Coordinates of C-alpha atoms and ligand atoms in Angstrom, one line a residue:
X1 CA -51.9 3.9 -5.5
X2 CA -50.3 6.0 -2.5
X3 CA -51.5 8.7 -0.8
X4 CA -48.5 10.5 -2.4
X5 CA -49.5 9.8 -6.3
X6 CA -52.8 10.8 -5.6
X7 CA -51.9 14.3 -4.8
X8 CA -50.0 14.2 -8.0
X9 CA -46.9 14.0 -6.5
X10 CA -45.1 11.0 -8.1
X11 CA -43.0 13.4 -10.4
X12 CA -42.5 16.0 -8.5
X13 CA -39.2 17.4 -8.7
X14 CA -38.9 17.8 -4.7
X15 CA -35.9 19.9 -4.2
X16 CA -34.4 20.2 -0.9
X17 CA -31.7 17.3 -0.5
X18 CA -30.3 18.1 2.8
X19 CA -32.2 19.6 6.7
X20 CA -30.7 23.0 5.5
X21 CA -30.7 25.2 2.7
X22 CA -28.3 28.0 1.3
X23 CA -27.6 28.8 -1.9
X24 CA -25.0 27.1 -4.8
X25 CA -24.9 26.2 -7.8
X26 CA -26.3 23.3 -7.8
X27 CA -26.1 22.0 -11.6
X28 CA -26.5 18.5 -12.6
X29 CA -26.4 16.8 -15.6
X30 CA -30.1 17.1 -17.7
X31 CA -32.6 14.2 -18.7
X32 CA -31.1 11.8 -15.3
X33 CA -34.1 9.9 -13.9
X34 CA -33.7 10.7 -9.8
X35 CA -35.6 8.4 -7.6
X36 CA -37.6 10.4 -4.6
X37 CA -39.8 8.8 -1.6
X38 CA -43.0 9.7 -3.7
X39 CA -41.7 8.0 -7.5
X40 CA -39.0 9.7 -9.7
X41 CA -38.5 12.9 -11.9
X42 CA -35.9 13.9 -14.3
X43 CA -35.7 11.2 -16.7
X44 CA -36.8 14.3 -19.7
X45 CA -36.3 17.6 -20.1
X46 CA -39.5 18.6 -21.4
X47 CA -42.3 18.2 -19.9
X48 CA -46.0 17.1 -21.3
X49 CA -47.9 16.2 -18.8
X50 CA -51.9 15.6 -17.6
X51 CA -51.7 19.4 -17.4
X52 CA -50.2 20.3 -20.3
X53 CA -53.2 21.8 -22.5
X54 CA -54.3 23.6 -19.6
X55 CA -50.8 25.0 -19.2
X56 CA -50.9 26.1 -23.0
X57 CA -54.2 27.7 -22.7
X58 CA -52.9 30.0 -19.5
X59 CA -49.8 30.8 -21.7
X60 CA -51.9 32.1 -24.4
X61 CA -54.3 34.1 -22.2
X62 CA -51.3 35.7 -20.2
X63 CA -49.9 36.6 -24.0
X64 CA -53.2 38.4 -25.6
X65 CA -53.5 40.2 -22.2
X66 CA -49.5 41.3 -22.4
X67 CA -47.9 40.2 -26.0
X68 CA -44.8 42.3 -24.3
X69 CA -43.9 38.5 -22.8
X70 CA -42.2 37.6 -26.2
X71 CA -39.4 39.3 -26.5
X72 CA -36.8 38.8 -29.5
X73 CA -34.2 40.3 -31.1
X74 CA -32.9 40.2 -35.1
X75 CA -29.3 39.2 -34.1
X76 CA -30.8 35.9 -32.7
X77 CA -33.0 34.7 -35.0
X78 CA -30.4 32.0 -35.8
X79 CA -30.8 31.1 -32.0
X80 CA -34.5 30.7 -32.2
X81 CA -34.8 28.4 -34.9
X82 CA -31.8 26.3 -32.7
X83 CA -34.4 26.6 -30.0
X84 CA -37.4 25.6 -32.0
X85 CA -36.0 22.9 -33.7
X86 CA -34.0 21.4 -30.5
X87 CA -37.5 21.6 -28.2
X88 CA -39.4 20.1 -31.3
X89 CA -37.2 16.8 -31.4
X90 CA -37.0 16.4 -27.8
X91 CA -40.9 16.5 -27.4
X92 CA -40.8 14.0 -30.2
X93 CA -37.9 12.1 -28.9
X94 CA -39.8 12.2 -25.1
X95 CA -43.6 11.5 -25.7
X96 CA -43.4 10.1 -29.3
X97 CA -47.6 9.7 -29.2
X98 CA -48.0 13.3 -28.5
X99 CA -45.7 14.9 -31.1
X100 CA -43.8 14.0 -34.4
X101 CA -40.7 16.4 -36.2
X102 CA -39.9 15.7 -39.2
X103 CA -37.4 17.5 -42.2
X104 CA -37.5 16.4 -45.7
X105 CA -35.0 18.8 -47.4
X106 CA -35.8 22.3 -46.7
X107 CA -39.4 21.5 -45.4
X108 CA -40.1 20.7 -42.2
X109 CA -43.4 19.2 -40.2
X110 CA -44.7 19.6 -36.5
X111 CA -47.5 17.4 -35.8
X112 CA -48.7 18.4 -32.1
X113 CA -51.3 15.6 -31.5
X114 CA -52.0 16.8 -28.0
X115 CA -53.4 20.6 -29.1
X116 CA -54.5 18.9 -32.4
X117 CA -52.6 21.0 -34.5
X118 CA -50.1 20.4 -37.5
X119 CA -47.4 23.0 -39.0
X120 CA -45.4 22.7 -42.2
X121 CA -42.5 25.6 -42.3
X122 CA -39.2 25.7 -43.9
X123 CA -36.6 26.2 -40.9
X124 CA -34.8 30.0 -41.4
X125 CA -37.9 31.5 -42.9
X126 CA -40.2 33.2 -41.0
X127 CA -42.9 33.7 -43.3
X128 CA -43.4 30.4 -43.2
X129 CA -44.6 30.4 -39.2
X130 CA -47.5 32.6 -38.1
X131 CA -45.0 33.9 -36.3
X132 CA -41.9 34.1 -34.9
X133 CA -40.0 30.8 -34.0
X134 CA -39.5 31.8 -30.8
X135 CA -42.8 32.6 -30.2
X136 CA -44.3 29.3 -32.1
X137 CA -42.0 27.4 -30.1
X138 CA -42.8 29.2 -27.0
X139 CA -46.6 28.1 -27.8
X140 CA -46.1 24.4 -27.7
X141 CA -44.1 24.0 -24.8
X142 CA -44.7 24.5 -20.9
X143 CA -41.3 25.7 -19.8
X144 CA -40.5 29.5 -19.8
X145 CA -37.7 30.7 -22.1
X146 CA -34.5 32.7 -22.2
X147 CA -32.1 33.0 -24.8
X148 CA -28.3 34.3 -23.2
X149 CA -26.4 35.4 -25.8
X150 CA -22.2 35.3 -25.1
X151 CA -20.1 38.4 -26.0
X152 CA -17.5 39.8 -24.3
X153 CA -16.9 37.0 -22.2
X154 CA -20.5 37.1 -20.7
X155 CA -23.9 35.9 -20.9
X156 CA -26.4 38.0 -21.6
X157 CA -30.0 37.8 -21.7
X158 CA -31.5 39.1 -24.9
X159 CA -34.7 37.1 -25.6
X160 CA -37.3 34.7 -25.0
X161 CA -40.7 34.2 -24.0
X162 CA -41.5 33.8 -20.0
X163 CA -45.3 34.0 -18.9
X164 CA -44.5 32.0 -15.5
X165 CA -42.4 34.5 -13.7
X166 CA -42.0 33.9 -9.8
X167 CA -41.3 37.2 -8.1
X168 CA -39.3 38.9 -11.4
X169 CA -39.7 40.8 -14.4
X170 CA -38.8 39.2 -18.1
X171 CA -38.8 42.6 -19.7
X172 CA -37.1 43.8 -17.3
X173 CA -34.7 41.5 -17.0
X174 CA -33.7 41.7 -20.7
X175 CA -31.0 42.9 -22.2
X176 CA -29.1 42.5 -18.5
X177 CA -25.8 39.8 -18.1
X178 CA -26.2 36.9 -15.8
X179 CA -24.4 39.2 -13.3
X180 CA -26.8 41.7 -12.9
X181 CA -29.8 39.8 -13.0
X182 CA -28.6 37.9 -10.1
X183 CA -27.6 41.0 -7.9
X184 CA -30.0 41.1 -5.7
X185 CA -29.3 37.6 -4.9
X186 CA -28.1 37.9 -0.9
X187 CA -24.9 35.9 0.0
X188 CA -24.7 34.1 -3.0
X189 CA -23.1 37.0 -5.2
X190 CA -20.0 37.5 -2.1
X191 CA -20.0 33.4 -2.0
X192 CA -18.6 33.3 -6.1
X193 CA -21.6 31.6 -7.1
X194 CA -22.7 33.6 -9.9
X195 CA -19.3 33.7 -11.4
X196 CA -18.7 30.5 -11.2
X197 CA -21.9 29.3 -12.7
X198 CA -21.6 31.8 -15.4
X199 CA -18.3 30.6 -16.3
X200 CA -19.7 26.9 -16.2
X201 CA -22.0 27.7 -18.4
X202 CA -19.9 29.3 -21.0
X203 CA -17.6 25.9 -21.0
X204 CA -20.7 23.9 -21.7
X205 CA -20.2 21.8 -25.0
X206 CA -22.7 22.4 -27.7
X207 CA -25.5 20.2 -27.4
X208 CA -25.4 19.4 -23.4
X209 CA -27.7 20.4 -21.0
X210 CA -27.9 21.0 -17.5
X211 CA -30.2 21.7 -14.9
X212 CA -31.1 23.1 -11.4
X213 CA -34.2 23.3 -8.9
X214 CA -35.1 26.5 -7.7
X215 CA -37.8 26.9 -4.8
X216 CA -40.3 29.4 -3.2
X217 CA -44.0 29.5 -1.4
X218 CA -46.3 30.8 -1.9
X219 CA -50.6 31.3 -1.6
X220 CA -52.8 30.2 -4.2
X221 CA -51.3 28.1 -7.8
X222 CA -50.9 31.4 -9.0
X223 CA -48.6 30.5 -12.6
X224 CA -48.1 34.3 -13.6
X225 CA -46.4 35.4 -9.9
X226 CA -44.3 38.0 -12.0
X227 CA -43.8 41.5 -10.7
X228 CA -45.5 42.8 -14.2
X229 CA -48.7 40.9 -12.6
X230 CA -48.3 42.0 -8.7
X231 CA -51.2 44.1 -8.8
X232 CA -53.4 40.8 -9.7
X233 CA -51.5 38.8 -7.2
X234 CA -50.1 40.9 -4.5
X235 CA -53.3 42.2 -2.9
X236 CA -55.0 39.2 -2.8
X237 CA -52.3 37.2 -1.3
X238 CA -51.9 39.7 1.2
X239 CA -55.1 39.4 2.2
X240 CA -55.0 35.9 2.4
X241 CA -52.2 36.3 4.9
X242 CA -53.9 38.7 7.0
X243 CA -57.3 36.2 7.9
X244 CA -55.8 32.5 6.8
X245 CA -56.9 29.9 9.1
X246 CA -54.2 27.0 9.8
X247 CA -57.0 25.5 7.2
X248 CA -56.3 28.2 4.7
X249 CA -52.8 27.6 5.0
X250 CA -52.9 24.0 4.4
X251 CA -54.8 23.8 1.3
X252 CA -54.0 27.4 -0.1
X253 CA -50.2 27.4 0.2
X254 CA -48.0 26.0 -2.4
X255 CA -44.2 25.1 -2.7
X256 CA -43.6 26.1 -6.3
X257 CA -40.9 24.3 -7.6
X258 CA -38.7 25.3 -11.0
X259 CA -37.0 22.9 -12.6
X260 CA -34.3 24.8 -14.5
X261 CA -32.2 23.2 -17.7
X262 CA -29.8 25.1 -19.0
X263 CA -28.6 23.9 -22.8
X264 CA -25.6 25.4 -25.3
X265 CA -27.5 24.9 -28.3
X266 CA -25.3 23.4 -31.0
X267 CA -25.5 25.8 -34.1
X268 CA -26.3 29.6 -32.9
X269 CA -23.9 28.5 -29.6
X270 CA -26.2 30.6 -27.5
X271 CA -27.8 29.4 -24.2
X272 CA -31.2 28.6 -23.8
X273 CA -32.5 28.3 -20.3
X274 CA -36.0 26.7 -19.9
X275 CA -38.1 27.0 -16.5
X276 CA -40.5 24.1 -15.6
X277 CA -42.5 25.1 -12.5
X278 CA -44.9 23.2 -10.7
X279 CA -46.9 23.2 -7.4
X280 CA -47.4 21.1 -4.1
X281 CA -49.5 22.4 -1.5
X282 CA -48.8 22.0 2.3
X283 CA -51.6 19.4 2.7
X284 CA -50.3 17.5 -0.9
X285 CA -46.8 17.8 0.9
X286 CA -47.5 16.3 4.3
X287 CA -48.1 13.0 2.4
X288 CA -44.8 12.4 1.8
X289 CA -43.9 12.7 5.7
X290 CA -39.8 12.4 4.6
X291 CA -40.8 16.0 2.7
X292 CA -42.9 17.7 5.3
X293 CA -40.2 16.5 7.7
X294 CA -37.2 18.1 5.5
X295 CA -39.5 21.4 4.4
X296 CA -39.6 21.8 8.6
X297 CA -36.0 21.6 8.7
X298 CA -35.1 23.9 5.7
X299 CA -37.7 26.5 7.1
X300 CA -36.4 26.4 10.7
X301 CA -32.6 26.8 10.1
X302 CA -33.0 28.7 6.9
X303 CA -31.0 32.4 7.9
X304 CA -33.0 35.8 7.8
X305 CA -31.5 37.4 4.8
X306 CA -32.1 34.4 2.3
X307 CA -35.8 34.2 3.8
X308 CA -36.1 37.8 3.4
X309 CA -35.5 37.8 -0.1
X310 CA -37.9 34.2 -0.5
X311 CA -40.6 36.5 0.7
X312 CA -41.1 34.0 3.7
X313 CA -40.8 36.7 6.4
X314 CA -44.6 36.4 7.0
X315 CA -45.3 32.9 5.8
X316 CA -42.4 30.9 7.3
X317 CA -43.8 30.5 10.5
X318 CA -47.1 29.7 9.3
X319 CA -45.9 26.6 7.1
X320 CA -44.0 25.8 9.9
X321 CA -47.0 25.5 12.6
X322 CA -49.0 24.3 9.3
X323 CA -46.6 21.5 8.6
X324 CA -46.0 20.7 12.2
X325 CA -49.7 19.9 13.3
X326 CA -50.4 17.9 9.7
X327 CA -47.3 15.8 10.5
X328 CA -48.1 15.5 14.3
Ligands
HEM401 C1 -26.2 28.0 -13.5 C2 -27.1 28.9 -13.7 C3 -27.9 29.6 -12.6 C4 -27.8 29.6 -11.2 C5 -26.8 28.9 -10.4 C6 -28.8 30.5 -10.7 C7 -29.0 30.8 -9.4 C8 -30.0 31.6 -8.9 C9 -30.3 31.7 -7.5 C10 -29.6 31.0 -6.4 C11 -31.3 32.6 -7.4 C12 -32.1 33.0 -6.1 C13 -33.4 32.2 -6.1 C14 -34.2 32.2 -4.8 O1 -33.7 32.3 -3.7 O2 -35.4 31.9 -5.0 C15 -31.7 33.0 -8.7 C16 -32.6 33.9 -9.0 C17 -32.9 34.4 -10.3 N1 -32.3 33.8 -11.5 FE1 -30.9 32.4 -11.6 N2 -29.5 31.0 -11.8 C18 -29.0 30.5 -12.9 C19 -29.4 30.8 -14.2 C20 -30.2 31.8 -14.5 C21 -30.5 32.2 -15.9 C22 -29.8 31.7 -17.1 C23 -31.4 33.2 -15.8 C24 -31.9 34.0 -17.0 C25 -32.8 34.8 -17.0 C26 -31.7 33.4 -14.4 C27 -32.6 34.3 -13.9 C28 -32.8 34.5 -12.5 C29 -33.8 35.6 -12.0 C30 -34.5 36.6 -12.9 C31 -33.8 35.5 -10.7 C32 -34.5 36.4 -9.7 C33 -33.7 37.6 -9.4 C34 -34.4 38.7 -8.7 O3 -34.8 38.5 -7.5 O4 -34.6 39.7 -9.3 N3 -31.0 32.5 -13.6 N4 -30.8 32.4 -9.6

C-alpha cells in the first residue's frame, strides 16, 4: 500500500488542478471516475464509505442538539420524495451490498444493511415515514442537502437538511436565490460567475447531474463548522492558532474538501444540491508531494481578497511554512 492510501487518501477528491486558484464555475459532468497521483474519485455520486456510520451518528447528534437543521416547506413535498427516492436508488445502484430499493405498486422498501435498518412506506404519504422524506432521506445519506426551487426565472433555496456547514448558515440561508446567497462571494459576483452558473443550472435536463469541488482549511475535523455552531468552534480554533507549534499545525490542520453535485430531479424539476465534505490534514497531504507541491502554489499566489474571505488571513502562512518544511 502507499504512503498515500494509508492516510486515507486514495479517494480523495483533491481539488486544485492548476499552481493558482480564483474562482469559476467549475462544473463537470457527475458520477466520472478522475484519476489523481494518490488513486481516483468521482466514479459515484453518493458516497458510503469506511466512515459512513460514524458520519450518520454525528448527523443525528447535531439534529437532537438543533432539529432547526431540517428545514422543509409544503409546496415541496413533491421535491422531497423526488429526492428520497432518486438518493435511495443511487445508493442501491452504487454499493448494491449496503442498500436495496425496491417498489411493488404503491409500496415501497429501503433495506439499509449498513445501519441495519429496513423501511416499508408508500412514496407520497407521509404517514407512512417516521418522518418527513426529506428528513428520512437526509438520515441515510452523508452529503448535506438543499432543495432550489425555480420561479421567476431564479433558483431559490427553500429546503433541505445541512448539518456539515463550512463557514455559513442553512437557516439562514433559506428562503434566499442563488444570487444572494453568493453575495458575499468577492470577485466572482463582478466576474458573471453566479449568473452564469445559475442560468446553467436552470438549462440542466431532468435527470442530470453535475458537480463542483469547493475548498477551505481549517484546525481540527471539525464537520459542524457552520456559523450556528461558531461558539463551539470559533474559540477553540482560535486558540489553537494563537500557541500551535509547526507540530500542531501539521497534524491539526485540515483541507476540507466539498464535493458538490448539483441534480434537476426528473418529476418536481426542482434542484437538489448535495455537499460531500471530507478532510486531509497537512501531514496526510505531504504524502502526496505533487499535492503539497500544488497546495504551496495555490497558497502563495492566491490574492488577498479571496483569502480574506477563505479565512486564511492567519493560517496561510502557517500551512505554507508547515508544508514547506514537510516537503523539504
Ligand atoms: C453551479 C453552482 C454553484 C457555484 C458555481 C457555486 C460557487 C460558489 C463559490 C465560488 C463560493 C465561494 C467558496 C469559497 O471561496 O470557499 C460559494 C460559496 C457558497 N455557496 Fe455556492 N456555488 C454553487 C451552488 C450553490 C448552491 C446550489 C448553493 C445552495 C445553498 C450554494 C451555497 C453556497 C453558500 C452558502 C456559500 C457560502 C456563502 C457565504 O460566504 O455566505 N452554492 N459558492
Amino acid at each position: 500500500m502507499t504512503r498515500a492510501a494509508t492516510a486515507g487518501l486514495a479517494d480523495f477528491p483533491f481539488p486544485l488542478v492548476k499552481d493558482a486558484y480564483r474562482y469559476t464555475a467549475n462544473l463537470q459532468p457527475g458520477g466520472q471516475r478522475q484519476e489523481t497521483e494518490a488513486g481516483a474519485w468521482g466514479g459515484a455520486i453518493t458516497r458510503a464509505g469506511p466512515d459512513y456510520a460514524d458520519l450518520i451518528a454525528e448527523r443525528a447528534r447535531i439534529l437532537r442538539a438543533d432539529p432547526g437543521r431540517v428545514i422543509t416547506d409544503p409546496a415541496l413535498r413533491a421535491a422531497e420524495w423526488d429526492t428520497l427516492r432518486y438518493l435511495m436508488r443511487r445508493l442501491a445502484a452504487e454499493y448494491p451490498a449496503g442498500f436495496r430499493y425496491s417498489e411493488t405498486g404503491e409500496r415501497a422498501r429501503w433495506e439499509n444493511r449498513l445501519l441495519g435498518s429496513t423501511a416499508d412506506f408508500t412514496p407520497g404519504d407521509p404517514a407512512t415515514l417516521p418522518c418527513g422524506p426529506l428528513e428520512f432521506i437526509g438520515r441515510q445519506v452523508v452529503e448535506d442537502l438543499v432543495l432550489l426551487d425555480e420561479r421567476e426565472g431564479h433558483l431559490w433555496a427553500e429546503a433541505g437538511l445541512v448539518t456539515f456547514a463550512s463557514g455559513w448558515s442553512f437557516p439562514f440561508v433559506i428562503g434566499s436565490s442563488f444570487q444572494e446567497i453568493h453575495g458575499p462571494v468577492p470577485r466572482a459576483n463582478a466576474d458573471g460567475v453566479f449568473t452564469r452558473a445559475e442560468a446553467f443550472l436552470m438549462a440542466l435536463p431532468p435527470g442530470q447531474a453535475y458537480r463542483r469541488v469547493n475548498w477551505a482549511f481549517q484546525p481540527f475535523r471539525v464537520l459542524d463548522h457552520s456559523m450556528d455552531a461558531a461558539a463551539a468552534w470559533m474559540p477553540e480554533a482560535a486558540r489553537f492558532l494563537a500557541t500551535a507549534t509547526e507540530e500542531d499545525i501539521a497534524q491539526h490542520v485540515y483541507l476540507r474538501v466539498e464535493l458538490q453535485h448539483l441534480i434537476r430531479l426528473e418529476t418536481s424539476g426542482a434542484v437538489l444540491f448535495l455537499i460531500d465534505t471530507r478532510f486531509a490534514s497537512l501531514a496526510d497531504l505531504a504524502t502526496v508531494p505533487a499535492w503539497a507541491a500544488r497546495v504551496l502554489a495555490v497558497l502563495t499566489d492566491l490574492p488577498d481578497d479571496i483569502a480574506d474571505y477563505k479565512g486564511l488571513r492567519v493560517l496561510r502562512p502557517r500551512v505554507i511554512d508547515c508544508l514547506r518544511r514537510l516537503t523539504e
